[in-house]
PDB file of C-alpha atoms in Angstrom:
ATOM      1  CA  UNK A 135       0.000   0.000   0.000  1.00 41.00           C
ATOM      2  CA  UNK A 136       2.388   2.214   0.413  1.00 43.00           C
ATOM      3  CA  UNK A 137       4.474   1.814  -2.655  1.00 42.00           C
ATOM      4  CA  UNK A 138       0.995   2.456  -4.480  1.00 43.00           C
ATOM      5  CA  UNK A 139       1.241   5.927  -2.641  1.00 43.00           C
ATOM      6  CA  UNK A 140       4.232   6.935  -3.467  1.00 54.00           C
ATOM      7  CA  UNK A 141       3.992   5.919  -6.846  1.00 52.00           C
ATOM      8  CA  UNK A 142       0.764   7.868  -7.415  1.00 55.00           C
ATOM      9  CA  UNK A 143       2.518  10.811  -5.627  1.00 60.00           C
ATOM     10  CA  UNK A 144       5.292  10.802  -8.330  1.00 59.00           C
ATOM     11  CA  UNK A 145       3.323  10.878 -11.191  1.00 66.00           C
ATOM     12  CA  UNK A 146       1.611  13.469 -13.209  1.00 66.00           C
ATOM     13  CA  UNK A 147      -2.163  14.004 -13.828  1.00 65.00           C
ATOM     14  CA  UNK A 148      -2.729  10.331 -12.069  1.00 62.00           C
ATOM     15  CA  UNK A 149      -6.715  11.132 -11.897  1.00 62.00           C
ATOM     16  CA  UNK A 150      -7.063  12.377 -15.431  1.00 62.00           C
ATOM     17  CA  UNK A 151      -9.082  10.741 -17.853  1.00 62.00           C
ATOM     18  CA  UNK A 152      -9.925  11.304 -21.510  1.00 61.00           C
ATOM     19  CA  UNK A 153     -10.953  15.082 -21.804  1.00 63.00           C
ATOM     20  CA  UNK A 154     -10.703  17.814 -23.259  1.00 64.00           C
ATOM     21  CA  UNK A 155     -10.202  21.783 -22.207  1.00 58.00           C
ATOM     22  CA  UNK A 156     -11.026  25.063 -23.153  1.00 62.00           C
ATOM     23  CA  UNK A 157      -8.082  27.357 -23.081  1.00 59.00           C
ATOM     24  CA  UNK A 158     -10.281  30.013 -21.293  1.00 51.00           C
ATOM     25  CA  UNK A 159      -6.850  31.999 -19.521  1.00 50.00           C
ATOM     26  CA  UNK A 160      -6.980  35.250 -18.583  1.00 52.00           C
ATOM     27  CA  UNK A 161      -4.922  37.867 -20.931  1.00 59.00           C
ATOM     28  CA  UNK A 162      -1.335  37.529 -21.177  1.00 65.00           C
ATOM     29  CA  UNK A 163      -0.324  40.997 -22.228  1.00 74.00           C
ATOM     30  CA  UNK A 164       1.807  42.537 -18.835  1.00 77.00           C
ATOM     31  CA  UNK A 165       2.173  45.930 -19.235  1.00 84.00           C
ATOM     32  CA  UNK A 166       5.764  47.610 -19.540  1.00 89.00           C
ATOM     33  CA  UNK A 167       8.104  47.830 -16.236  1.00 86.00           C
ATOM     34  CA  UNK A 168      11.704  49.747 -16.068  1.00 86.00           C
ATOM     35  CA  UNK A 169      14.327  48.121 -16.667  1.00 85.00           C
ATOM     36  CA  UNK A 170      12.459  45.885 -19.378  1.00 88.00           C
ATOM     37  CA  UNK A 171      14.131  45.429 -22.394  1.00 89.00           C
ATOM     38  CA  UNK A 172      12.211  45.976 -25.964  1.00 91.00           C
ATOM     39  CA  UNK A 173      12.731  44.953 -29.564  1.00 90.00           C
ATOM     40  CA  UNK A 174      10.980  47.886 -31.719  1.00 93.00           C
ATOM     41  CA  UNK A 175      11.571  47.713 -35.319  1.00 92.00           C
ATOM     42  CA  UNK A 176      10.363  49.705 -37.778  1.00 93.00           C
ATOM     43  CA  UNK A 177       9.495  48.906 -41.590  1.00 92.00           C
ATOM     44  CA  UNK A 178       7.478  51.300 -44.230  1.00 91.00           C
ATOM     45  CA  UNK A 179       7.056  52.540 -47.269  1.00 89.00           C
ATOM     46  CA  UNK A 180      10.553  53.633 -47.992  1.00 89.00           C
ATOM     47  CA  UNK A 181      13.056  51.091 -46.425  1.00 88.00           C
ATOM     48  CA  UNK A 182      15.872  53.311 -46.388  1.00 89.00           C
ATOM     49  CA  UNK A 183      14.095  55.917 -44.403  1.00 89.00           C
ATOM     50  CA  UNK A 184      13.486  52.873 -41.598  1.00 89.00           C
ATOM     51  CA  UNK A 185      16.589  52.238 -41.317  1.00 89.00           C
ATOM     52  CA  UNK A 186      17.778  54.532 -38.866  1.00 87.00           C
ATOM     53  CA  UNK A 187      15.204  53.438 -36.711  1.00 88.00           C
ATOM     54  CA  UNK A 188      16.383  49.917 -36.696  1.00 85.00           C
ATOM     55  CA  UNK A 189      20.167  50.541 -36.362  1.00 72.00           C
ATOM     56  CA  UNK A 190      19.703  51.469 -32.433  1.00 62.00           C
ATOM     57  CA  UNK A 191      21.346  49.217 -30.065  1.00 50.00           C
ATOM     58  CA  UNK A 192      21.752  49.124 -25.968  1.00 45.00           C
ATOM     59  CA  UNK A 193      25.428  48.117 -24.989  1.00 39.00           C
ATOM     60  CA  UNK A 194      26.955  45.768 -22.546  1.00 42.00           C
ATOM     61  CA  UNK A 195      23.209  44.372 -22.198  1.00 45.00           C
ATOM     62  CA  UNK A 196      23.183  40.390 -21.463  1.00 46.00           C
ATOM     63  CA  UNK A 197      20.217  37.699 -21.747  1.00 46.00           C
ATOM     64  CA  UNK A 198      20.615  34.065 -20.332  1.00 45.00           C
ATOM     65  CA  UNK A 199      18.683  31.285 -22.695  1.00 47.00           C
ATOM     66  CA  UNK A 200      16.911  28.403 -21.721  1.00 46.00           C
ATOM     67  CA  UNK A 201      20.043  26.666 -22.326  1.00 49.00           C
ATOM     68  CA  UNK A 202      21.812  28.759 -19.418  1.00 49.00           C
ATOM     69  CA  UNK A 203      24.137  30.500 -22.599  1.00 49.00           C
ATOM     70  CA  UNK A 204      24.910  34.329 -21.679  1.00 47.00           C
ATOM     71  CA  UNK A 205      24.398  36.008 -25.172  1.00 50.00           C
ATOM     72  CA  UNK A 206      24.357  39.699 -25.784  1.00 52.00           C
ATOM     73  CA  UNK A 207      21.333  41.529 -26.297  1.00 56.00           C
ATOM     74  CA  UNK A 208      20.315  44.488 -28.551  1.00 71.00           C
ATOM     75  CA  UNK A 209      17.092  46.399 -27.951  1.00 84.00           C
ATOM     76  CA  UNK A 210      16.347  49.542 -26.222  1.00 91.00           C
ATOM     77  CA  UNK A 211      16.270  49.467 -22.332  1.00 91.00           C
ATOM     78  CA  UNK A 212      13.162  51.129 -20.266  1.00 92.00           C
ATOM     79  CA  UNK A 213      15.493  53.632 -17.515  1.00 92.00           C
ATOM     80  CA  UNK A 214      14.314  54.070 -14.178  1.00 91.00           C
ATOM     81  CA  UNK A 215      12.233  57.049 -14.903  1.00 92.00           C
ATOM     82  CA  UNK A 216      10.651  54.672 -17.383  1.00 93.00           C
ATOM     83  CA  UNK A 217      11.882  56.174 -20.831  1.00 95.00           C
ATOM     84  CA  UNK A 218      13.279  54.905 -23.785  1.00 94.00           C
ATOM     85  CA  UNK A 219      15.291  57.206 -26.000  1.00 92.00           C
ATOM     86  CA  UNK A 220      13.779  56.484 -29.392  1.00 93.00           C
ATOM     87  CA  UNK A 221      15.935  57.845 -32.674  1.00 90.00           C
ATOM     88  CA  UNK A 222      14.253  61.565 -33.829  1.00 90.00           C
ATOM     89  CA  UNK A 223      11.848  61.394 -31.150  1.00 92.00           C
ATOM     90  CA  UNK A 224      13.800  61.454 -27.986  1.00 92.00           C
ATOM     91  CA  UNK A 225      12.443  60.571 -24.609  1.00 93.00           C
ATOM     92  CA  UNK A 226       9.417  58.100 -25.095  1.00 95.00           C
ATOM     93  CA  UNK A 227       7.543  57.402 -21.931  1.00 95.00           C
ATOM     94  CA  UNK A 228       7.020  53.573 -21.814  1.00 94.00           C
ATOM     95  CA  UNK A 229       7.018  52.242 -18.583  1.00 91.00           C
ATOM     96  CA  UNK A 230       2.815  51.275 -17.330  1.00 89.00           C
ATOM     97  CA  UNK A 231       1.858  50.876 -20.823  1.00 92.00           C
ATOM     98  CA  UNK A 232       1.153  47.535 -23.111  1.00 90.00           C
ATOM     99  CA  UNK A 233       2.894  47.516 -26.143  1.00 92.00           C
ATOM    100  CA  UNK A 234       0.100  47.979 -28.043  1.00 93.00           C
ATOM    101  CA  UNK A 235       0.021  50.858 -26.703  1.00 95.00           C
ATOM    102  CA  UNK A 236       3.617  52.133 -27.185  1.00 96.00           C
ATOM    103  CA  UNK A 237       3.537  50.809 -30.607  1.00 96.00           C
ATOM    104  CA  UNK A 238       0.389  52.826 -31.669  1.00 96.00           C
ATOM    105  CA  UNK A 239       1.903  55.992 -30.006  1.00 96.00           C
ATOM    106  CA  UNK A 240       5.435  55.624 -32.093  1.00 95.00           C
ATOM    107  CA  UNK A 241       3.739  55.464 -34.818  1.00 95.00           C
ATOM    108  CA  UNK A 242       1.138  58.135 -34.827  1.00 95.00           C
ATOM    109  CA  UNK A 243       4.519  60.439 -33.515  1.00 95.00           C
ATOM    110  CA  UNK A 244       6.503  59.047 -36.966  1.00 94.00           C
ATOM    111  CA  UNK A 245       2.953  59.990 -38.820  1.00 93.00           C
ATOM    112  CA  UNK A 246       3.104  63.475 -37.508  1.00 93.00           C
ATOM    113  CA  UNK A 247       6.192  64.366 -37.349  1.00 93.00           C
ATOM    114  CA  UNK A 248       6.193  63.411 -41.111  1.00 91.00           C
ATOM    115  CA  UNK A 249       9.388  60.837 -40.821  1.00 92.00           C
ATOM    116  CA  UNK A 250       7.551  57.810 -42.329  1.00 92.00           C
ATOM    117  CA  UNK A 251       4.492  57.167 -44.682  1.00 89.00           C
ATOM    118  CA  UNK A 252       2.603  54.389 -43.579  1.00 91.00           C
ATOM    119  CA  UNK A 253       4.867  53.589 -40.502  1.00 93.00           C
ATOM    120  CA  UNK A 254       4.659  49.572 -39.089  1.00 93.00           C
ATOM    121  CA  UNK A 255       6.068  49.407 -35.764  1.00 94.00           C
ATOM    122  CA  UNK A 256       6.554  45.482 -34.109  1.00 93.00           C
ATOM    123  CA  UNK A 257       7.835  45.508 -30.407  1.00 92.00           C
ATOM    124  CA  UNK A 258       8.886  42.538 -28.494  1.00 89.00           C
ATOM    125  CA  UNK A 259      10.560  41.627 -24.960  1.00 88.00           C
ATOM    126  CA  UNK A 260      14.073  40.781 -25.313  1.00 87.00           C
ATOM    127  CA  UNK A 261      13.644  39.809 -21.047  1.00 84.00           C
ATOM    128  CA  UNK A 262      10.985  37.652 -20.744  1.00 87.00           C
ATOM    129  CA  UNK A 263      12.338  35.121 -18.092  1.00 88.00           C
ATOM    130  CA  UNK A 264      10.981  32.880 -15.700  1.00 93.00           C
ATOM    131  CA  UNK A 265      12.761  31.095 -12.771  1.00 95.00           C
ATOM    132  CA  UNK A 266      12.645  27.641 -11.535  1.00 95.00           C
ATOM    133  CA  UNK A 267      14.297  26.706  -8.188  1.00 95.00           C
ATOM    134  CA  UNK A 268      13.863  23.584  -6.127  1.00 93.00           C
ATOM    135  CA  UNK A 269      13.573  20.205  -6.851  1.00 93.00           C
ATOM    136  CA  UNK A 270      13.798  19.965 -11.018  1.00 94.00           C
ATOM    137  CA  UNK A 271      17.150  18.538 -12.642  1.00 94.00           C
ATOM    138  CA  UNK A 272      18.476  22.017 -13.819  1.00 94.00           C
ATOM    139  CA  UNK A 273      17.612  25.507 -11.259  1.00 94.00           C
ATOM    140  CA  UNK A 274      17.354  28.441 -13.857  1.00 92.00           C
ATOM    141  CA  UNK A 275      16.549  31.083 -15.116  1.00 92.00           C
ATOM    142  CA  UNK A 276      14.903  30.797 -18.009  1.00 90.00           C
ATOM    143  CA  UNK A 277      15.091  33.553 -20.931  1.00 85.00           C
ATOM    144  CA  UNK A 278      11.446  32.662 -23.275  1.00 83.00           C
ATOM    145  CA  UNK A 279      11.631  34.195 -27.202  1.00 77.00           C
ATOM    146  CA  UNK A 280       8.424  33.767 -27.591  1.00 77.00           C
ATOM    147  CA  UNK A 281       6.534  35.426 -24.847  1.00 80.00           C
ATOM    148  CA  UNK A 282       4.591  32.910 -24.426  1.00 83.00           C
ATOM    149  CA  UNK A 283       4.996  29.569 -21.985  1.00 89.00           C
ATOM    150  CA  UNK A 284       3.131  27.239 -19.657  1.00 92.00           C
ATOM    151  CA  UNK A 285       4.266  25.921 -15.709  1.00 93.00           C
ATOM    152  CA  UNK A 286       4.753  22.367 -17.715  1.00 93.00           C
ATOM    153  CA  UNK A 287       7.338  23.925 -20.594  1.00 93.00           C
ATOM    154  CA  UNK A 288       8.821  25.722 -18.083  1.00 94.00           C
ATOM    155  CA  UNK A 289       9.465  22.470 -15.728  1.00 94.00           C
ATOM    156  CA  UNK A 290      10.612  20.535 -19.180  1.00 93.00           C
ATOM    157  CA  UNK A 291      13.269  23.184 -19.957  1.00 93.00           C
ATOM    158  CA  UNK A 292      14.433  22.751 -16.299  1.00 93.00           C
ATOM    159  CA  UNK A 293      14.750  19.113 -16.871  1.00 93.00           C
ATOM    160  CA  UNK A 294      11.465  18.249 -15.324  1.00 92.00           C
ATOM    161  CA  UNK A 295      10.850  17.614 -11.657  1.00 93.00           C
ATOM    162  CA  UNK A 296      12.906  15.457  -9.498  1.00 91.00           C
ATOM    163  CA  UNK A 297      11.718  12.261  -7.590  1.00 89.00           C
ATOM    164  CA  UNK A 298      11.786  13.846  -4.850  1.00 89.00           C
ATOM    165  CA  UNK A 299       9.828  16.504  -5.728  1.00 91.00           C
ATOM    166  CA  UNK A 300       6.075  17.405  -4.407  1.00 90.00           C
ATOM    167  CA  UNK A 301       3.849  17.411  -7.478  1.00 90.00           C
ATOM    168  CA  UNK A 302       0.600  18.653  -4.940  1.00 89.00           C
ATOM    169  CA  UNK A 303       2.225  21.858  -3.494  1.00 90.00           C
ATOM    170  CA  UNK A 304       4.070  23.909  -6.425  1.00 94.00           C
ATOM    171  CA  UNK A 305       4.592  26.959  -5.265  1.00 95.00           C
ATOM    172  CA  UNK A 306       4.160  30.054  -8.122  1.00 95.00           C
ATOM    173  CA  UNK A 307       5.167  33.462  -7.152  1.00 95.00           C
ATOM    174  CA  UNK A 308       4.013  36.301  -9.160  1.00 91.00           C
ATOM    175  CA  UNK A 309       4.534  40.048  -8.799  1.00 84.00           C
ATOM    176  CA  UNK A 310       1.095  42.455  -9.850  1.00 76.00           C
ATOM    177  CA  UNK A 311       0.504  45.766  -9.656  1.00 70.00           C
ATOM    178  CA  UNK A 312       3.594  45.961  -6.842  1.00 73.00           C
ATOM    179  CA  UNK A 313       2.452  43.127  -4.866  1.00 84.00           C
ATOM    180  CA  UNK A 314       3.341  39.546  -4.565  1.00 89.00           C
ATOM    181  CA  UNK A 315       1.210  36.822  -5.186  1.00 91.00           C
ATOM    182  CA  UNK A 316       1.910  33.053  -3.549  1.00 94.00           C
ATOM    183  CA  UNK A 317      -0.138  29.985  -5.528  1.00 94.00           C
ATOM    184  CA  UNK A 318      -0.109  26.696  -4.482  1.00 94.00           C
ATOM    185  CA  UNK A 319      -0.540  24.571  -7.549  1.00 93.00           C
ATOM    186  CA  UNK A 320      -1.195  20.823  -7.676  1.00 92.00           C
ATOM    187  CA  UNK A 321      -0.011  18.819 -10.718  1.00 91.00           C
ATOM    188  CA  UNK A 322      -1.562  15.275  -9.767  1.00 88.00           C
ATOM    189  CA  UNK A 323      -4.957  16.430 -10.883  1.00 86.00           C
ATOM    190  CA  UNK A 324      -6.478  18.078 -13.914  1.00 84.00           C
ATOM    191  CA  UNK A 325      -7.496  21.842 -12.409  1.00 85.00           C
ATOM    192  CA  UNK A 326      -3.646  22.866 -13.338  1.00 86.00           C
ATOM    193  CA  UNK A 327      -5.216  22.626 -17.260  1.00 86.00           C
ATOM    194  CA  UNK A 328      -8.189  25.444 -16.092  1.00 86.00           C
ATOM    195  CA  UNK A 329      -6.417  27.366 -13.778  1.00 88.00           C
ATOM    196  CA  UNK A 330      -5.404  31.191 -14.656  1.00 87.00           C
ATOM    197  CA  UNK A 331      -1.904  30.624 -13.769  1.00 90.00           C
ATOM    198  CA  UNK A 332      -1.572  27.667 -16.397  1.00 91.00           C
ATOM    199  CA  UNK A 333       0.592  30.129 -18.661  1.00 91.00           C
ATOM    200  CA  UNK A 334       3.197  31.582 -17.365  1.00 91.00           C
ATOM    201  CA  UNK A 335       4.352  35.326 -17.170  1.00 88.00           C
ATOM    202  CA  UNK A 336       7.573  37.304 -17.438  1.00 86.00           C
ATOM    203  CA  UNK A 337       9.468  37.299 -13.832  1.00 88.00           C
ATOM    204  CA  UNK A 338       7.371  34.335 -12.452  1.00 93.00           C
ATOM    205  CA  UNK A 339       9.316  32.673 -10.288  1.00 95.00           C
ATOM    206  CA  UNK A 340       8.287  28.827  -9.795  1.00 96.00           C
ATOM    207  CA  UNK A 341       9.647  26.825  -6.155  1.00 96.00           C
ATOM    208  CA  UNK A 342       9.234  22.977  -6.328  1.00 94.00           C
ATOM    209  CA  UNK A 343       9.138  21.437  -2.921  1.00 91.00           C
ATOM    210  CA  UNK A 344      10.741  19.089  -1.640  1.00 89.00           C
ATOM    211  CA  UNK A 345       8.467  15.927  -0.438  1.00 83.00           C
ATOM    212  CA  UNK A 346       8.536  13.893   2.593  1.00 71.00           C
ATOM    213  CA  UNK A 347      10.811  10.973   1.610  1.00 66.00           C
ATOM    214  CA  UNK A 348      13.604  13.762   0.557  1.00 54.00           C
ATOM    215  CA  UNK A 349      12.690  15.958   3.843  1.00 50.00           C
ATOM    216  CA  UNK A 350      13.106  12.473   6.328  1.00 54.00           C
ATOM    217  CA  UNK A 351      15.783  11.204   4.547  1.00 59.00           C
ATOM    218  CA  UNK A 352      17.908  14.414   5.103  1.00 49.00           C
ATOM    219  CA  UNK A 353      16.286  14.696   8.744  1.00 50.00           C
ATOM    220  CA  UNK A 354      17.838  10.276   8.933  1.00 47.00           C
ATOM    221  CA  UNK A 355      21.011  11.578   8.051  1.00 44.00           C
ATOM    222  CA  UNK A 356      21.349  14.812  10.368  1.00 57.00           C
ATOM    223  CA  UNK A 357      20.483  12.054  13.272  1.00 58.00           C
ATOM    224  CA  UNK A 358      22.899   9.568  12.325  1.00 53.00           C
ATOM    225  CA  UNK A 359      25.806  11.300  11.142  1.00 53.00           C
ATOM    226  CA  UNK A 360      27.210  12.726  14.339  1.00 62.00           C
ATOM    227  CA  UNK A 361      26.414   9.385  16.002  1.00 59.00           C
ATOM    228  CA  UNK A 362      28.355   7.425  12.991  1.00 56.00           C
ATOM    229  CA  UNK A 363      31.280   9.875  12.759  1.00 60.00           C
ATOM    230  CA  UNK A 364      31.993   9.376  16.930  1.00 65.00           C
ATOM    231  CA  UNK A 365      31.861   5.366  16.577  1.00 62.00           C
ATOM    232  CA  UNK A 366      34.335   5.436  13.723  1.00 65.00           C
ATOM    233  CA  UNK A 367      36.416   8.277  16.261  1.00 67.00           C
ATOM    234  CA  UNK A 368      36.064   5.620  18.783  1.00 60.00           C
ATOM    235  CA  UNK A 369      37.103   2.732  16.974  1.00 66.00           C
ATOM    236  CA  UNK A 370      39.962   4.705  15.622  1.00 60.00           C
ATOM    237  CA  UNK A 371      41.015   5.906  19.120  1.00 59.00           C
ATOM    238  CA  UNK A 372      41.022   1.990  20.539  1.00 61.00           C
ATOM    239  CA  UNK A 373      43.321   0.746  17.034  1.00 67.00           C
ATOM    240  CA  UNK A 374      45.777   3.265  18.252  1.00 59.00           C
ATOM    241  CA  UNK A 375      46.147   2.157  21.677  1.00 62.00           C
ATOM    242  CA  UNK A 376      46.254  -1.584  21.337  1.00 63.00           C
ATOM    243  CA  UNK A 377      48.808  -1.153  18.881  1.00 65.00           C
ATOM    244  CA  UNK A 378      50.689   0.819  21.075  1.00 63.00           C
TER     245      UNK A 378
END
């Protein structure tokens, strides 16, 4: 009986059965923090007059990948005040907005000021990372191209959960609106498919618990180590003297 437990502990989704879901999340678009890093390019009806826009680059700026590679990073970086310096338009306030936002005010500024006809503006985060700590094969942080990802792609880029981790008490940590949210998640059972917190967003932070055989094994070997390490001292000790 209780290898049945533990086995049904360790497993995924052990009380789902043939279904299917509705992908019913809530909306995935975070709005703009400092220190976020953007892609904005720029195309229109006269390449060569775009191409100034695209030529911008932030220095000495570094991503990690999924892969844990450090590779530089080009983009334009949201300062503290939460500006971007945009080329020909200067200080661009961008922090608190979505970036369909920011991208419909750059372009109705390049339609004004007359620098583009028929200005397309694409932005992107160059920073969209989650972290995974805990009990998963490979602690990281993970750096996600395409702005989108779900708790189980994160855990398979990590290497997926240990055997010792708890798959009933995930812990997800998200900040909103400068405060911090804790959810418990449970991946033995089929809710984690409904639940708003299925996809992931950018500076999630994941914890995977340890369980009880990993916690009372460790606890075992706290208990027994000093005694162990004093009967070898002992045994030691007595060697020396009878072969004195």
């Amino acid at each position: 009986m209780s290898a049945c437990s533990s086995t049904k502990e360790a497993v995924y989704f052990s009380s789902v059965t043939e279904t299917e879901y509705g992908s019913s999340v809530e909306s995935l678009e975070p709005t703009i923090q400092k220190n976020d890093l953007l892609s904005i390019s720029v195309s229109s009806l006269n390449p060569d007059a775009s191409e100034i826009f695209n030529a911008f680059s932030t220095s000495n700026v570094r991503s990690v990948t999924a892969s844990n590679t450090v590779a530089p990073a080009t983009g334009y970086l949201v300062d503290q005040d939460g500006y971007i310096q945009f080329p020909m338009l200067g200080k661009i306030r961008a922090a608190g907005m979505s970036k369909k936002a920011l991208k419909d005010e750059i372009e109705e500024e390049l339609l004004k000021r007359k620098l583009l006809l028929s200005p397309i503006v694409d932005i992107r985060y160059l920073n969209y990372k989650v972290s995974i700590l805990g009990e998963v094969a490979r602690p990281s942080v993970l750096t996600v191209p395409n702005e989108k990802l779900t708790l189980l792609e994160a855990l398979g880029l990590a290497g997926d959960l240990t055997i010792y981790a708890s798959r009933t008490n995930v812990l997800l940590i998200r900040e909103e609106e400068g405060m911090k949210k804790l959810i418990r998640l449970d991946l033995t059972t089929d809710e984690i498919f409904t639940s708003p917190y299925y996809y992931l967003k950018s500076n999630d932070i994941i914890y995977v618990e340890p369980n009880k055989t990993k916690i009372a094994s460790a606890s075992a070997v706290r208990q027994w180590l000093p005694l162990v390490l004093s009967s070898m001292t002992l045994i030691v000790v007595s060697i020396d003297r009878l072969t004195r």
